[in-house]
């Protein structure tokens, strides 16, 4: 074996090791965003059988899932904004609730059961619609920031802005109460920070590697 051939082999295995390390690093640093949903949504003011517009609160259950198998999530305060849509689809803010920040272990589910007092919500006018078997559409906007815990360290802060429409019928509950409503991202976020960097690195390594093979 000539000296240059040996050097090349050594170089190739070095690059291969580096590539595998980068791949492993990418796999262990990759994070999945929490999955959030509205599991329950009820307004007594819209309950046709109750016939009472006194209680203008919204009772809800917010579910937060950490889909990461080995990373925890620290949530900052979760800001929830509740709005009602008029017949031109314009939103009118009627309530605001903050849920205290918390830490969630890997693969854990959290259910936050709470209620919000609404303001400026014309229960009678809107319930008139619901009582006539027309549905009323609400909007829930969710804003928080999270940090992921990888081993002992926390990543930088990532903002999380989600939202969904909730359709309520004349029972006062959201339609199809058994199914949760997934809160979807409303602000386009810059794609995976780590993944873009590592993908670039891996590409560079592959190009270098194939160049070596061509020459030898
Ligand atoms: C609506 O009110 C009736 C009468 O109080 C009650 O039995 C029913 O459970 C309420 N509906 C919901 C969805 O809670
Ligand atoms: C409001 O939105 C719904 C669903 O997106 C749509 O079907 C409806 O036509 C909209 N109404 C107006 C007035 O834009
Ligand atoms: C609303 O729907 C229920 C059953 O779906 C029906 O019995 C009732 O007559 C309807 N009411 C109006 C005002 O349309
Ligand atoms: C939530 O609301 C608080 C107080 O209004 C604010 O300081 C914080 O920045 C909000 N969080 C997000 C992620 O918007």
PDB file of C-alpha atoms and ligand atoms in Angstrom:
ATOM      1  CA  UNK A   1       0.000   0.000   0.000  1.00  0.00           C
ATOM      2  CA  UNK A   2       1.452   3.363  -0.994  1.00  0.00           C
ATOM      3  CA  UNK A   3       1.766   6.137   1.511  1.00  0.00           C
ATOM      4  CA  UNK A   4      -0.824   8.368  -0.187  1.00  0.00           C
ATOM      5  CA  UNK A   5      -3.359   5.517  -0.312  1.00  0.00           C
ATOM      6  CA  UNK A   6      -3.025   4.908   3.427  1.00  0.00           C
ATOM      7  CA  UNK A   7      -3.379   8.597   4.121  1.00  0.00           C
ATOM      8  CA  UNK A   8      -6.512   8.719   1.995  1.00  0.00           C
ATOM      9  CA  UNK A   9      -8.069   5.761   3.816  1.00  0.00           C
ATOM     10  CA  UNK A  10      -7.328   7.355   7.134  1.00  0.00           C
ATOM     11  CA  UNK A  11      -8.803  10.622   5.913  1.00  0.00           C
ATOM     12  CA  UNK A  12     -11.935   8.894   4.647  1.00  0.00           C
ATOM     13  CA  UNK A  13     -12.601   7.099   7.910  1.00  0.00           C
ATOM     14  CA  UNK A  14     -12.050  10.380   9.736  1.00  0.00           C
ATOM     15  CA  UNK A  15     -14.644  12.096   7.547  1.00  0.00           C
ATOM     16  CA  UNK A  16     -17.034   9.175   7.967  1.00  0.00           C
ATOM     17  CA  UNK A  17     -16.708   9.366  11.746  1.00  0.00           C
ATOM     18  CA  UNK A  18     -17.301  13.106  11.615  1.00  0.00           C
ATOM     19  CA  UNK A  19     -20.395  12.570   9.474  1.00  0.00           C
ATOM     20  CA  UNK A  20     -21.814   9.968  11.844  1.00  0.00           C
ATOM     21  CA  UNK A  21     -21.125  12.244  14.785  1.00  0.00           C
ATOM     22  CA  UNK A  22     -22.946  15.085  13.044  1.00  0.00           C
ATOM     23  CA  UNK A  23     -25.880  12.773  12.333  1.00  0.00           C
ATOM     24  CA  UNK A  24     -25.999  11.614  15.934  1.00  0.00           C
ATOM     25  CA  UNK A  25     -25.770  15.197  17.165  1.00  0.00           C
ATOM     26  CA  UNK A  26     -28.608  16.215  14.877  1.00  0.00           C
ATOM     27  CA  UNK A  27     -30.776  13.339  16.123  1.00  0.00           C
ATOM     28  CA  UNK A  28     -30.152  14.190  19.755  1.00  0.00           C
ATOM     29  CA  UNK A  29     -30.573  17.976  19.388  1.00  0.00           C
ATOM     30  CA  UNK A  30     -33.679  17.856  17.250  1.00  0.00           C
ATOM     31  CA  UNK A  31     -36.759  19.028  19.150  1.00  0.00           C
ATOM     32  CA  UNK A  32     -40.451  18.677  18.427  1.00  0.00           C
ATOM     33  CA  UNK A  33     -42.817  21.489  19.360  1.00  0.00           C
ATOM     34  CA  UNK A  34     -45.477  20.759  21.968  1.00  0.00           C
ATOM     35  CA  UNK A  35     -48.873  19.708  20.636  1.00  0.00           C
ATOM     36  CA  UNK A  36     -51.704  21.771  22.115  1.00  0.00           C
ATOM     37  CA  UNK A  37     -55.443  21.340  21.843  1.00  0.00           C
ATOM     38  CA  UNK A  38     -58.760  22.509  23.260  1.00  0.00           C
ATOM     39  CA  UNK A  39     -60.365  19.422  24.761  1.00  0.00           C
ATOM     40  CA  UNK A  40     -63.427  21.059  26.284  1.00  0.00           C
ATOM     41  CA  UNK A  41     -65.209  24.364  25.682  1.00  0.00           C
ATOM     42  CA  UNK A  42     -68.513  25.299  27.297  1.00  0.00           C
ATOM     43  CA  UNK A  43     -70.516  28.517  27.732  1.00  0.00           C
ATOM     44  CA  UNK A  44     -73.525  28.187  30.032  1.00  0.00           C
ATOM     45  CA  UNK A  45     -74.862  31.407  28.427  1.00  0.00           C
ATOM     46  CA  UNK A  46     -75.371  29.510  25.173  1.00  0.00           C
ATOM     47  CA  UNK A  47     -76.987  26.434  26.730  1.00  0.00           C
ATOM     48  CA  UNK A  48     -80.517  26.392  25.339  1.00  0.00           C
ATOM     49  CA  UNK A  49     -81.826  24.174  28.175  1.00  0.00           C
ATOM     50  CA  UNK A  50     -80.338  26.375  30.890  1.00  0.00           C
ATOM     51  CA  UNK A  51     -82.086  29.549  29.700  1.00  0.00           C
ATOM     52  CA  UNK A  52     -79.797  31.829  31.658  1.00  0.00           C
ATOM     53  CA  UNK A  53     -77.503  34.505  30.329  1.00  0.00           C
ATOM     54  CA  UNK A  54     -76.142  35.428  33.770  1.00  0.00           C
ATOM     55  CA  UNK A  55     -73.038  33.276  33.641  1.00  0.00           C
ATOM     56  CA  UNK A  56     -70.905  34.611  30.812  1.00  0.00           C
ATOM     57  CA  UNK A  57     -67.840  32.522  31.624  1.00  0.00           C
ATOM     58  CA  UNK A  58     -66.192  30.105  29.249  1.00  0.00           C
ATOM     59  CA  UNK A  59     -65.113  26.800  30.814  1.00  0.00           C
ATOM     60  CA  UNK A  60     -62.327  25.044  28.985  1.00  0.00           C
ATOM     61  CA  UNK A  61     -59.664  22.369  29.157  1.00  0.00           C
ATOM     62  CA  UNK A  62     -56.382  23.048  27.415  1.00  0.00           C
ATOM     63  CA  UNK A  63     -54.155  20.063  26.743  1.00  0.00           C
ATOM     64  CA  UNK A  64     -50.403  20.355  26.208  1.00  0.00           C
ATOM     65  CA  UNK A  65     -48.393  17.349  25.041  1.00  0.00           C
ATOM     66  CA  UNK A  66     -44.652  17.018  24.996  1.00  0.00           C
ATOM     67  CA  UNK A  67     -43.959  14.682  22.063  1.00  0.00           C
ATOM     68  CA  UNK A  68     -40.211  14.516  22.720  1.00  0.00           C
ATOM     69  CA  UNK A  69     -39.023  11.114  23.930  1.00  0.00           C
ATOM     70  CA  UNK A  70     -36.060  12.416  25.904  1.00  0.00           C
ATOM     71  CA  UNK A  71     -36.420  16.186  26.273  1.00  0.00           C
ATOM     72  CA  UNK A  72     -38.320  18.210  28.832  1.00  0.00           C
ATOM     73  CA  UNK A  73     -40.111  21.493  28.083  1.00  0.00           C
ATOM     74  CA  UNK A  74     -40.198  24.594  30.248  1.00  0.00           C
ATOM     75  CA  UNK A  75     -43.214  26.741  29.393  1.00  0.00           C
ATOM     76  CA  UNK A  76     -43.344  30.424  30.229  1.00  0.00           C
ATOM     77  CA  UNK A  77     -46.756  31.863  31.112  1.00  0.00           C
ATOM     78  CA  UNK A  78     -49.302  30.776  28.527  1.00  0.00           C
ATOM     79  CA  UNK A  79     -51.417  33.717  27.290  1.00  0.00           C
ATOM     80  CA  UNK A  80     -54.832  32.737  26.022  1.00  0.00           C
ATOM     81  CA  UNK A  81     -56.987  35.265  24.166  1.00  0.00           C
ATOM     82  CA  UNK A  82     -60.644  34.471  23.524  1.00  0.00           C
ATOM     83  CA  UNK A  83     -62.611  36.183  20.754  1.00  0.00           C
ATOM     84  CA  UNK A  84     -65.976  35.777  19.108  1.00  0.00           C
ATOM     85  CA  UNK A  85     -66.399  36.029  15.335  1.00  0.00           C
ATOM     86  CA  UNK A  86     -69.212  38.173  13.944  1.00  0.00           C
ATOM     87  CA  UNK A  87     -71.005  37.348  10.687  1.00  0.00           C
ATOM     88  CA  UNK A  88     -68.281  39.137   8.711  1.00  0.00           C
ATOM     89  CA  UNK A  89     -65.686  36.910  10.365  1.00  0.00           C
ATOM     90  CA  UNK A  90     -64.250  39.856  12.272  1.00  0.00           C
ATOM     91  CA  UNK A  91     -62.915  38.900  15.704  1.00  0.00           C
ATOM     92  CA  UNK A  92     -63.967  40.712  18.882  1.00  0.00           C
ATOM     93  CA  UNK A  93     -61.838  40.034  21.909  1.00  0.00           C
ATOM     94  CA  UNK A  94     -63.974  38.983  24.873  1.00  0.00           C
ATOM     95  CA  UNK A  95     -61.607  37.369  27.336  1.00  0.00           C
ATOM     96  CA  UNK A  96     -58.028  36.887  28.380  1.00  0.00           C
ATOM     97  CA  UNK A  97     -56.443  34.288  30.633  1.00  0.00           C
ATOM     98  CA  UNK A  98     -52.896  33.564  31.702  1.00  0.00           C
ATOM     99  CA  UNK A  99     -51.900  30.072  32.745  1.00  0.00           C
ATOM    100  CA  UNK A 100     -48.804  29.987  34.910  1.00  0.00           C
ATOM    101  CA  UNK A 101     -45.619  28.635  33.376  1.00  0.00           C
ATOM    102  CA  UNK A 102     -44.547  25.104  34.255  1.00  0.00           C
ATOM    103  CA  UNK A 103     -42.102  22.334  33.463  1.00  0.00           C
ATOM    104  CA  UNK A 104     -43.177  19.237  31.586  1.00  0.00           C
ATOM    105  CA  UNK A 105     -41.161  16.033  31.495  1.00  0.00           C
ATOM    106  CA  UNK A 106     -40.568  14.032  28.304  1.00  0.00           C
ATOM    107  CA  UNK A 107     -43.563  12.259  26.754  1.00  0.00           C
ATOM    108  CA  UNK A 108     -45.901  13.880  29.306  1.00  0.00           C
ATOM    109  CA  UNK A 109     -49.429  15.238  28.877  1.00  0.00           C
ATOM    110  CA  UNK A 110     -50.839  18.159  30.862  1.00  0.00           C
ATOM    111  CA  UNK A 111     -54.500  19.116  31.106  1.00  0.00           C
ATOM    112  CA  UNK A 112     -55.263  22.647  32.288  1.00  0.00           C
ATOM    113  CA  UNK A 113     -58.860  22.995  33.382  1.00  0.00           C
ATOM    114  CA  UNK A 114     -59.888  26.612  33.855  1.00  0.00           C
ATOM    115  CA  UNK A 115     -62.455  29.268  33.027  1.00  0.00           C
ATOM    116  CA  UNK A 116     -62.405  32.845  31.784  1.00  0.00           C
ATOM    117  CA  UNK A 117     -64.856  35.645  32.573  1.00  0.00           C
ATOM    118  CA  UNK A 118     -65.869  37.258  29.305  1.00  0.00           C
ATOM    119  CA  UNK A 119     -66.299  41.010  28.845  1.00  0.00           C
ATOM    120  CA  UNK A 120     -68.226  42.860  26.183  1.00  0.00           C
ATOM    121  CA  UNK A 121     -69.723  39.612  25.020  1.00  0.00           C
ATOM    122  CA  UNK A 122     -73.326  40.239  24.077  1.00  0.00           C
ATOM    123  CA  UNK A 123     -74.545  36.890  25.328  1.00  0.00           C
ATOM    124  CA  UNK A 124     -78.182  37.533  24.494  1.00  0.00           C
ATOM    125  CA  UNK A 125     -77.605  38.553  20.892  1.00  0.00           C
ATOM    126  CA  UNK A 126     -75.192  35.735  20.216  1.00  0.00           C
ATOM    127  CA  UNK A 127     -77.182  33.147  22.128  1.00  0.00           C
ATOM    128  CA  UNK A 128     -80.174  34.159  20.005  1.00  0.00           C
ATOM    129  CA  UNK A 129     -78.218  32.742  17.074  1.00  0.00           C
ATOM    130  CA  UNK A 130     -77.285  29.618  18.956  1.00  0.00           C
ATOM    131  CA  UNK A 131     -80.842  29.136  20.189  1.00  0.00           C
ATOM    132  CA  UNK A 132     -81.980  29.213  16.579  1.00  0.00           C
ATOM    133  CA  UNK A 133     -79.684  26.266  15.983  1.00  0.00           C
ATOM    134  CA  UNK A 134     -77.059  28.441  14.378  1.00  0.00           C
ATOM    135  CA  UNK A 135     -73.567  27.876  15.607  1.00  0.00           C
ATOM    136  CA  UNK A 136     -71.367  30.582  17.094  1.00  0.00           C
ATOM    137  CA  UNK A 137     -67.675  30.656  16.220  1.00  0.00           C
ATOM    138  CA  UNK A 138     -65.052  31.550  18.801  1.00  0.00           C
ATOM    139  CA  UNK A 139     -61.366  31.983  18.339  1.00  0.00           C
ATOM    140  CA  UNK A 140     -58.700  30.942  20.842  1.00  0.00           C
ATOM    141  CA  UNK A 141     -55.208  32.397  20.456  1.00  0.00           C
ATOM    142  CA  UNK A 142     -52.361  30.835  22.375  1.00  0.00           C
ATOM    143  CA  UNK A 143     -49.002  32.532  22.991  1.00  0.00           C
ATOM    144  CA  UNK A 144     -46.082  31.348  25.057  1.00  0.00           C
ATOM    145  CA  UNK A 145     -42.368  30.725  24.853  1.00  0.00           C
ATOM    146  CA  UNK A 146     -40.665  27.423  25.561  1.00  0.00           C
ATOM    147  CA  UNK A 147     -37.190  26.139  26.297  1.00  0.00           C
ATOM    148  CA  UNK A 148     -36.264  22.524  25.698  1.00  0.00           C
ATOM    149  CA  UNK A 149     -34.213  20.648  28.254  1.00  0.00           C
ATOM    150  CA  UNK A 150     -31.576  18.435  26.675  1.00  0.00           C
ATOM    151  CA  UNK A 151     -29.795  16.358  29.328  1.00  0.00           C
ATOM    152  CA  UNK A 152     -28.964  19.074  31.856  1.00  0.00           C
ATOM    153  CA  UNK A 153     -29.122  22.112  29.625  1.00  0.00           C
ATOM    154  CA  UNK A 154     -31.896  24.331  28.363  1.00  0.00           C
ATOM    155  CA  UNK A 155     -32.002  25.523  24.753  1.00  0.00           C
ATOM    156  CA  UNK A 156     -32.625  29.130  23.822  1.00  0.00           C
ATOM    157  CA  UNK A 157     -36.173  30.513  24.026  1.00  0.00           C
ATOM    158  CA  UNK A 158     -38.598  29.659  21.226  1.00  0.00           C
ATOM    159  CA  UNK A 159     -41.846  31.585  20.804  1.00  0.00           C
ATOM    160  CA  UNK A 160     -44.933  29.527  20.226  1.00  0.00           C
ATOM    161  CA  UNK A 161     -48.001  31.208  18.696  1.00  0.00           C
ATOM    162  CA  UNK A 162     -50.987  28.975  18.037  1.00  0.00           C
ATOM    163  CA  UNK A 163     -54.680  29.379  17.409  1.00  0.00           C
ATOM    164  CA  UNK A 164     -57.898  27.696  16.386  1.00  0.00           C
ATOM    165  CA  UNK A 165     -61.577  28.374  15.802  1.00  0.00           C
ATOM    166  CA  UNK A 166     -64.064  26.705  18.111  1.00  0.00           C
ATOM    167  CA  UNK A 167     -67.633  26.189  16.922  1.00  0.00           C
ATOM    168  CA  UNK A 168     -70.275  26.186  19.659  1.00  0.00           C
ATOM    169  CA  UNK A 169     -73.854  25.015  19.126  1.00  0.00           C
ATOM    170  CA  UNK A 170     -77.049  25.575  21.103  1.00  0.00           C
ATOM    171  CA  UNK A 171     -75.962  23.124  23.820  1.00  0.00           C
ATOM    172  CA  UNK A 172     -73.334  25.697  24.786  1.00  0.00           C
ATOM    173  CA  UNK A 173     -70.584  23.181  24.127  1.00  0.00           C
ATOM    174  CA  UNK A 174     -68.219  22.996  21.201  1.00  0.00           C
ATOM    175  CA  UNK A 175     -69.557  20.702  18.521  1.00  0.00           C
ATOM    176  CA  UNK A 176     -68.162  17.185  18.617  1.00  0.00           C
ATOM    177  CA  UNK A 177     -67.126  17.454  22.259  1.00  0.00           C
ATOM    178  CA  UNK A 178     -65.304  14.098  22.136  1.00  0.00           C
ATOM    179  CA  UNK A 179     -62.694  15.354  19.688  1.00  0.00           C
ATOM    180  CA  UNK A 180     -60.071  17.878  20.727  1.00  0.00           C
ATOM    181  CA  UNK A 181     -59.335  20.882  18.527  1.00  0.00           C
ATOM    182  CA  UNK A 182     -55.692  21.118  17.612  1.00  0.00           C
ATOM    183  CA  UNK A 183     -54.202  24.603  17.982  1.00  0.00           C
ATOM    184  CA  UNK A 184     -52.205  25.310  14.835  1.00  0.00           C
ATOM    185  CA  UNK A 185     -49.275  27.589  14.273  1.00  0.00           C
ATOM    186  CA  UNK A 186     -50.282  31.041  13.025  1.00  0.00           C
ATOM    187  CA  UNK A 187     -46.863  32.683  12.677  1.00  0.00           C
ATOM    188  CA  UNK A 188     -44.433  31.094  10.244  1.00  0.00           C
ATOM    189  CA  UNK A 189     -41.406  30.175  12.308  1.00  0.00           C
ATOM    190  CA  UNK A 190     -37.855  29.919  11.051  1.00  0.00           C
ATOM    191  CA  UNK A 191     -37.280  26.222  10.356  1.00  0.00           C
ATOM    192  CA  UNK A 192     -35.222  23.999  12.642  1.00  0.00           C
ATOM    193  CA  UNK A 193     -32.176  25.938  13.666  1.00  0.00           C
ATOM    194  CA  UNK A 194     -29.978  22.947  14.399  1.00  0.00           C
ATOM    195  CA  UNK A 195     -31.242  20.836  11.525  1.00  0.00           C
ATOM    196  CA  UNK A 196     -30.386  23.464   8.883  1.00  0.00           C
ATOM    197  CA  UNK A 197     -26.864  23.851  10.220  1.00  0.00           C
ATOM    198  CA  UNK A 198     -26.185  20.142  10.569  1.00  0.00           C
ATOM    199  CA  UNK A 199     -27.733  19.312   7.206  1.00  0.00           C
ATOM    200  CA  UNK A 200     -25.318  21.807   5.648  1.00  0.00           C
ATOM    201  CA  UNK A 201     -22.416  20.177   7.471  1.00  0.00           C
ATOM    202  CA  UNK A 202     -23.439  16.675   6.387  1.00  0.00           C
ATOM    203  CA  UNK A 203     -23.799  17.836   2.766  1.00  0.00           C
ATOM    204  CA  UNK A 204     -20.343  19.360   2.879  1.00  0.00           C
ATOM    205  CA  UNK A 205     -18.922  16.102   4.230  1.00  0.00           C
ATOM    206  CA  UNK A 206     -20.615  14.032   1.542  1.00  0.00           C
ATOM    207  CA  UNK A 207     -19.257  16.316  -1.189  1.00  0.00           C
ATOM    208  CA  UNK A 208     -15.754  16.160   0.276  1.00  0.00           C
ATOM    209  CA  UNK A 209     -16.006  12.417   0.632  1.00  0.00           C
ATOM    210  CA  UNK A 210     -17.100  11.838  -2.979  1.00  0.00           C
ATOM    211  CA  UNK A 211     -14.312  14.120  -4.209  1.00  0.00           C
ATOM    212  CA  UNK A 212     -11.790  11.963  -2.390  1.00  0.00           C
ATOM    213  CA  UNK A 213     -13.224   8.804  -3.898  1.00  0.00           C
ATOM    214  CA  UNK A 214     -13.072  10.264  -7.407  1.00  0.00           C
ATOM    215  CA  UNK A 215      -9.437  11.181  -7.014  1.00  0.00           C
ATOM    216  CA  UNK A 216      -8.325   7.856  -5.561  1.00  0.00           C
TER     217      UNK A 216
HETATM  218  C1  LIG B   1     -77.325  22.627  29.827  1.00  0.00           C
HETATM  219  O1  LIG B   1     -78.200  22.861  30.901  1.00  0.00           O
HETATM  220  C2  LIG B   1     -78.921  21.704  31.303  1.00  0.00           C
HETATM  221  C3  LIG B   1     -79.930  22.160  32.366  1.00  0.00           C
HETATM  222  O2  LIG B   1     -79.298  22.680  33.489  1.00  0.00           O
HETATM  223  C4  LIG B   1     -77.951  20.661  31.823  1.00  0.00           C
HETATM  224  O3  LIG B   1     -78.659  19.499  32.223  1.00  0.00           O
HETATM  225  C5  LIG B   1     -76.966  20.319  30.714  1.00  0.00           C
HETATM  226  O4  LIG B   1     -76.006  19.417  31.195  1.00  0.00           O
HETATM  227  C6  LIG B   1     -76.311  21.572  30.210  1.00  0.00           C
HETATM  228  N1  LIG B   1     -75.490  21.252  29.053  1.00  0.00           N
HETATM  229  C7  LIG B   1     -74.168  21.111  29.086  1.00  0.00           C
HETATM  230  C8  LIG B   1     -73.548  20.838  27.802  1.00  0.00           C
HETATM  231  O5  LIG B   1     -73.532  21.204  30.127  1.00  0.00           O
HETATM  232  C1  LIG B   2     -66.448  33.213   7.321  1.00  0.00           C
HETATM  233  O1  LIG B   2     -65.630  32.060   7.354  1.00  0.00           O
HETATM  234  C2  LIG B   2     -66.306  30.866   6.987  1.00  0.00           C
HETATM  235  C3  LIG B   2     -65.358  29.698   7.193  1.00  0.00           C
HETATM  236  O2  LIG B   2     -64.053  30.041   6.949  1.00  0.00           O
HETATM  237  C4  LIG B   2     -66.804  30.974   5.558  1.00  0.00           C
HETATM  238  O3  LIG B   2     -67.492  29.811   5.195  1.00  0.00           O
HETATM  239  C5  LIG B   2     -67.711  32.207   5.437  1.00  0.00           C
HETATM  240  O4  LIG B   2     -68.104  32.368   4.096  1.00  0.00           O
HETATM  241  C6  LIG B   2     -67.010  33.455   5.921  1.00  0.00           C
HETATM  242  N1  LIG B   2     -67.954  34.577   5.915  1.00  0.00           N
HETATM  243  C7  LIG B   2     -67.641  35.784   5.476  1.00  0.00           C
HETATM  244  C8  LIG B   2     -68.716  36.814   5.571  1.00  0.00           C
HETATM  245  O5  LIG B   2     -66.518  36.055   5.034  1.00  0.00           O
HETATM  246  C1  LIG B   3     -82.998  22.830  16.535  1.00  0.00           C
HETATM  247  O1  LIG B   3     -82.608  21.479  16.294  1.00  0.00           O
HETATM  248  C2  LIG B   3     -83.373  20.540  17.017  1.00  0.00           C
HETATM  249  C3  LIG B   3     -82.807  19.149  16.768  1.00  0.00           C
HETATM  250  O2  LIG B   3     -81.709  19.194  15.948  1.00  0.00           O
HETATM  251  C4  LIG B   3     -84.846  20.653  16.586  1.00  0.00           C
HETATM  252  O3  LIG B   3     -85.614  19.724  17.328  1.00  0.00           O
HETATM  253  C5  LIG B   3     -85.346  22.069  16.826  1.00  0.00           C
HETATM  254  O4  LIG B   3     -86.659  22.215  16.348  1.00  0.00           O
HETATM  255  C6  LIG B   3     -84.456  23.093  16.154  1.00  0.00           C
HETATM  256  N1  LIG B   3     -84.856  24.429  16.556  1.00  0.00           N
HETATM  257  C7  LIG B   3     -84.926  25.480  15.701  1.00  0.00           C
HETATM  258  C8  LIG B   3     -85.353  26.784  16.300  1.00  0.00           C
HETATM  259  O5  LIG B   3     -84.639  25.377  14.518  1.00  0.00           O
HETATM  260  C1  LIG B   4     -47.853  37.046  27.859  1.00  0.00           C
HETATM  261  O1  LIG B   4     -48.381  38.181  28.506  1.00  0.00           O
HETATM  262  C2  LIG B   4     -47.450  38.845  29.333  1.00  0.00           C
HETATM  263  C3  LIG B   4     -48.177  39.962  30.061  1.00  0.00           C
HETATM  264  O2  LIG B   4     -49.123  40.575  29.263  1.00  0.00           O
HETATM  265  C4  LIG B   4     -46.290  39.371  28.480  1.00  0.00           C
HETATM  266  O3  LIG B   4     -45.333  40.004  29.295  1.00  0.00           O
HETATM  267  C5  LIG B   4     -45.657  38.188  27.760  1.00  0.00           C
HETATM  268  O4  LIG B   4     -44.644  38.656  26.896  1.00  0.00           O
HETATM  269  C6  LIG B   4     -46.696  37.428  26.959  1.00  0.00           C
HETATM  270  N1  LIG B   4     -46.066  36.250  26.370  1.00  0.00           N
HETATM  271  C7  LIG B   4     -46.021  36.017  25.047  1.00  0.00           C
HETATM  272  C8  LIG B   4     -45.293  34.802  24.609  1.00  0.00           C
HETATM  273  O5  LIG B   4     -46.550  36.741  24.230  1.00  0.00           O
END
